[in-house]
Amino acid sequence: RFASEELQDDPDFVEQAVRCNWRALRFASRELRADRLFLQRIVHLDPLVLTYASDDLRNDSELVTQAMEGAASRPSSRGFVATPTGKGAGKGTGKLSLGLVGGGFLAG
């Protein structure tokens, strides 16, 4: 939040901040939060980073799946699930929602 605009747009700096706390992505530049390659690079750190991704990337089923695979491979996966939603749900054509088992967080 106190970083310069230059640092807020620096992928390496933001990645290190996200390693300390996934919420740091909130303070990254809008362009970086909409950068699919950057999100693919950091989503394995914590799937909750998708909370601060652009709307398009939050609804990107491939990115959500990558986040879920990363969460499932960690011992502290926090009970995350990916659930098909919308038209075509369950048929591979709908969107995925990222959420916590038992409620709480939901993106998508």
Coordinates of N, CA and C in Angstrom, one line a residue:
R1 N 0.8 -1.2 0.0 CA 0.0 0.0 0.0 C 0.9 1.2 0.0
F2 N 2.0 1.2 0.6 CA 2.9 2.3 0.7 C 4.0 2.3 -0.4
A3 N 4.0 1.3 -1.3 CA 5.0 1.1 -2.3 C 4.7 2.1 -3.4
S4 N 5.7 2.6 -4.1 CA 5.6 3.5 -5.2 C 4.8 2.8 -6.3
E5 N 4.3 3.6 -7.3 CA 3.6 3.0 -8.4 C 4.5 2.1 -9.2
E6 N 5.8 2.4 -9.3 CA 6.8 1.6 -10.0 C 6.9 0.2 -9.3
L7 N 6.9 0.2 -8.0 CA 7.0 -1.1 -7.3 C 5.7 -1.9 -7.4
Q8 N 4.6 -1.2 -7.4 CA 3.3 -1.8 -7.5 C 3.1 -2.5 -8.8
D9 N 3.9 -2.1 -9.8 CA 3.8 -2.7 -11.2 C 5.0 -3.6 -11.4
D10 N 5.8 -3.9 -10.4 CA 7.0 -4.7 -10.5 C 6.6 -6.2 -10.1
P11 N 6.6 -7.1 -11.1 CA 6.1 -8.5 -10.8 C 7.0 -9.2 -9.7
D12 N 8.3 -9.0 -9.8 CA 9.1 -9.6 -8.8 C 8.9 -9.1 -7.4
F13 N 8.7 -7.8 -7.3 CA 8.4 -7.2 -6.0 C 7.1 -7.6 -5.4
V14 N 6.1 -7.6 -6.3 CA 4.7 -8.0 -5.8 C 4.7 -9.5 -5.5
E15 N 5.4 -10.3 -6.2 CA 5.5 -11.8 -5.9 C 6.1 -12.0 -4.5
Q16 N 7.1 -11.3 -4.2 CA 7.7 -11.4 -2.9 C 6.8 -10.9 -1.8
A17 N 6.0 -9.9 -2.0 CA 5.0 -9.4 -1.1 C 3.9 -10.4 -0.9
V18 N 3.5 -11.0 -2.0 CA 2.4 -12.1 -1.9 C 2.9 -13.3 -1.1
R19 N 4.2 -13.6 -1.3 CA 4.8 -14.7 -0.5 C 4.7 -14.5 1.0
C20 N 4.7 -13.2 1.4 CA 4.6 -12.8 2.8 C 3.1 -12.8 3.2
N21 N 2.3 -12.3 2.3 CA 0.8 -12.2 2.6 C 0.1 -12.1 1.3
W22 N -0.8 -13.1 1.0 CA -1.6 -13.1 -0.2 C -2.3 -11.8 -0.5
R23 N -2.7 -11.1 0.6 CA -3.5 -9.9 0.5 C -2.7 -8.7 -0.2
A24 N -1.4 -8.9 -0.2 CA -0.6 -7.9 -0.8 C -0.9 -7.6 -2.3
L25 N -1.5 -8.6 -2.9 CA -1.9 -8.4 -4.3 C -2.9 -7.3 -4.5
R26 N -3.6 -7.0 -3.5 CA -4.6 -5.9 -3.5 C -4.0 -4.6 -3.9
F27 N -2.7 -4.4 -3.5 CA -2.0 -3.2 -3.7 C -1.2 -3.1 -5.0
A28 N -1.2 -4.2 -5.7 CA -0.5 -4.3 -7.0 C -1.3 -3.4 -8.0
S29 N -0.6 -3.0 -9.1 CA -1.2 -2.2 -10.1 C -2.4 -3.0 -10.8
R30 N -3.3 -2.3 -11.3 CA -4.5 -2.9 -12.0 C -4.0 -3.7 -13.1
E31 N -2.9 -3.3 -13.8 CA -2.4 -4.0 -15.0 C -1.8 -5.3 -14.5
L32 N -1.1 -5.4 -13.4 CA -0.5 -6.6 -12.9 C -1.6 -7.6 -12.5
R33 N -2.7 -7.1 -11.8 CA -3.7 -7.9 -11.4 C -4.6 -8.5 -12.6
A34 N -4.4 -7.9 -13.7 CA -5.0 -8.4 -14.9 C -4.1 -9.2 -15.9
D35 N -2.9 -9.4 -15.4 CA -1.9 -10.1 -16.2 C -2.0 -11.6 -15.9
R36 N -2.5 -12.3 -16.9 CA -2.7 -13.8 -16.7 C -1.4 -14.5 -16.4
L37 N -0.4 -14.2 -17.1 CA 0.9 -14.9 -16.9 C 1.4 -14.7 -15.5
F38 N 1.3 -13.5 -15.0 CA 1.7 -13.2 -13.6 C 0.9 -14.0 -12.6
L39 N -0.4 -14.0 -12.8 CA -1.3 -14.7 -11.9 C -1.0 -16.2 -11.9
Q40 N -0.7 -16.7 -13.1 CA -0.3 -18.1 -13.2 C 0.9 -18.4 -12.4
R41 N 1.8 -17.4 -12.4 CA 3.1 -17.6 -11.7 C 2.9 -17.6 -10.1
I42 N 1.9 -16.9 -9.6 CA 1.7 -16.7 -8.2 C 0.5 -17.5 -7.6
V43 N -0.4 -17.9 -8.4 CA -1.6 -18.5 -7.8 C -1.3 -19.7 -7.0
H44 N -0.2 -20.4 -7.2 CA 0.1 -21.6 -6.4 C 0.5 -21.2 -5.0
L45 N 0.9 -20.0 -4.8 CA 1.3 -19.5 -3.4 C 0.1 -19.6 -2.5
D46 N -1.1 -19.1 -3.0 CA -2.3 -19.1 -2.2 C -3.4 -18.9 -3.2
P47 N -4.4 -19.8 -3.3 CA -5.5 -19.6 -4.2 C -6.3 -18.3 -3.9
L48 N -6.2 -17.8 -2.7 CA -7.0 -16.6 -2.4 C -6.5 -15.4 -3.1
V49 N -5.3 -15.4 -3.8 CA -4.9 -14.3 -4.6 C -5.9 -14.0 -5.6
L50 N -6.7 -14.9 -6.1 CA -7.7 -14.7 -7.1 C -8.7 -13.7 -6.6
T51 N -8.8 -13.5 -5.3 CA -9.7 -12.5 -4.8 C -9.4 -11.1 -5.4
Y52 N -8.2 -10.8 -5.6 CA -7.8 -9.5 -6.1 C -7.4 -9.5 -7.5
A53 N -7.6 -10.6 -8.2 CA -7.4 -10.6 -9.7 C -8.5 -9.8 -10.4
S54 N -8.3 -9.5 -11.6 CA -9.3 -8.8 -12.4 C -10.5 -9.8 -12.6
D55 N -11.7 -9.2 -12.9 CA -12.9 -10.0 -13.0 C -12.7 -11.1 -14.0
D56 N -12.1 -10.8 -15.2 CA -11.9 -11.8 -16.2 C -11.1 -13.0 -15.7
L57 N -10.0 -12.7 -14.9 CA -9.1 -13.8 -14.4 C -9.8 -14.5 -13.3
R58 N -10.6 -13.9 -12.5 CA -11.3 -14.6 -11.4 C -12.3 -15.6 -12.0
N59 N -12.7 -15.3 -13.2 CA -13.7 -16.2 -13.9 C -13.0 -17.1 -14.9
D60 N -11.7 -17.2 -14.9 CA -11.0 -18.0 -15.9 C -10.9 -19.4 -15.3
S61 N -11.6 -20.3 -15.9 CA -11.7 -21.7 -15.3 C -10.3 -22.4 -15.2
E62 N -9.4 -22.1 -16.2 CA -8.1 -22.7 -16.2 C -7.3 -22.2 -15.0
L63 N -7.4 -20.9 -14.8 CA -6.6 -20.3 -13.6 C -7.2 -20.8 -12.3
V64 N -8.5 -20.9 -12.2 CA -9.2 -21.4 -11.0 C -8.7 -22.8 -10.7
T65 N -8.7 -23.6 -11.8 CA -8.3 -25.0 -11.7 C -6.8 -25.1 -11.2
Q66 N -6.0 -24.2 -11.8 CA -4.6 -24.2 -11.4 C -4.5 -23.8 -9.9
A67 N -5.3 -22.9 -9.4 CA -5.3 -22.5 -8.0 C -5.7 -23.7 -7.1
M68 N -6.7 -24.4 -7.6 CA -7.2 -25.5 -6.8 C -6.2 -26.7 -6.7
E69 N -5.5 -26.9 -7.8 CA -4.5 -27.9 -7.8 C -3.4 -27.6 -6.9
G70 N -3.0 -26.3 -6.9 CA -2.0 -25.8 -6.0 C -2.4 -26.0 -4.5
A71 N -3.7 -25.6 -4.2 CA -4.2 -25.7 -2.9 C -4.3 -27.2 -2.4
A72 N -4.7 -28.1 -3.3 CA -4.8 -29.5 -3.0 C -3.4 -30.1 -2.7
S73 N -2.4 -29.6 -3.3 CA -1.0 -30.2 -3.1 C -0.4 -29.7 -1.8
R74 N -1.0 -28.7 -1.2 CA -0.4 -28.1 0.1 C -1.1 -28.8 1.2
P75 N -0.4 -29.0 2.3 CA -1.0 -29.6 3.5 C -2.1 -28.8 4.1
S76 N -1.9 -27.5 4.0 CA -2.9 -26.6 4.6 C -3.8 -26.0 3.5
S77 N -4.5 -26.9 2.8 CA -5.3 -26.4 1.7 C -6.6 -25.7 2.1
R78 N -6.8 -25.6 3.4 CA -7.9 -24.9 4.0 C -9.3 -25.3 3.5
G79 N -9.4 -26.5 2.9 CA -10.8 -27.0 2.5 C -11.3 -26.3 1.3
F80 N -10.5 -25.9 0.3 CA -11.0 -25.2 -0.9 C -11.6 -26.2 -1.8
V81 N -12.6 -25.7 -2.5 CA -13.3 -26.5 -3.5 C -13.5 -25.6 -4.7
A82 N -13.5 -26.3 -5.9 CA -13.9 -25.6 -7.1 C -15.3 -26.2 -7.5
T83 N -16.3 -25.3 -7.7 CA -17.6 -25.8 -8.0 C -18.1 -25.2 -9.3
P84 N -18.6 -26.1 -10.3 CA -19.1 -25.6 -11.5 C -20.4 -24.7 -11.2
T85 N -20.5 -23.6 -11.9 CA -21.6 -22.7 -11.8 C -22.1 -22.2 -13.1
G86 N -23.3 -21.7 -13.2 CA -23.8 -21.0 -14.4 C -24.3 -22.0 -15.4
K87 N -24.6 -21.5 -16.6 CA -25.1 -22.3 -17.7 C -24.1 -23.3 -18.1
G88 N -24.5 -24.6 -18.2 CA -23.6 -25.6 -18.6 C -22.8 -26.2 -17.4
A89 N -23.2 -25.8 -16.2 CA -22.4 -26.3 -15.0 C -22.4 -27.8 -15.0
G90 N -21.2 -28.3 -14.7 CA -21.0 -29.8 -14.6 C -20.8 -30.4 -16.0
K91 N -20.9 -29.6 -17.0 CA -20.7 -30.2 -18.4 C -19.4 -29.7 -19.0
G92 N -18.5 -29.0 -18.2 CA -17.3 -28.5 -18.7 C -17.4 -27.2 -19.5
T93 N -18.7 -26.6 -19.5 CA -18.9 -25.4 -20.2 C -19.2 -24.2 -19.3
G94 N -19.4 -24.4 -18.0 CA -19.8 -23.3 -17.1 C -18.6 -22.7 -16.5
K95 N -18.8 -21.8 -15.6 CA -17.7 -21.1 -14.8 C -17.5 -21.9 -13.6
L96 N -16.3 -21.7 -13.0 CA -16.0 -22.4 -11.7 C -16.0 -21.3 -10.6
S97 N -16.5 -21.7 -9.5 CA -16.4 -20.8 -8.3 C -15.4 -21.4 -7.3
L98 N -14.6 -20.6 -6.7 CA -13.6 -21.0 -5.8 C -14.2 -20.7 -4.4
G99 N -14.2 -21.6 -3.5 CA -14.8 -21.4 -2.2 C -14.2 -22.2 -1.1
L100 N -14.6 -21.9 0.1 CA -14.2 -22.7 1.3 C -15.3 -23.7 1.6
V101 N -15.0 -24.9 1.9 CA -16.0 -25.8 2.4 C -16.6 -25.3 3.7
G102 N -17.9 -25.3 3.7 CA -18.5 -24.8 4.9 C -18.8 -23.3 4.9
G103 N -18.6 -22.6 3.7 CA -18.9 -21.2 3.6 C -17.7 -20.3 3.8
G104 N -18.0 -19.1 3.9 CA -16.9 -18.1 4.1 C -16.6 -17.4 2.7
F105 N -15.5 -17.8 2.1 CA -15.0 -17.2 0.9 C -15.7 -17.7 -0.4
L106 N -16.0 -16.9 -1.3 CA -16.5 -17.3 -2.6 C -16.1 -16.3 -3.6
A107 N -15.4 -16.8 -4.7 CA -15.1 -15.9 -5.8 C -15.6 -16.6 -7.1
G108 N -16.0 -15.8 -8.0 CA -16.4 -16.4 -9.3 C -17.7 -16.2 -9.7

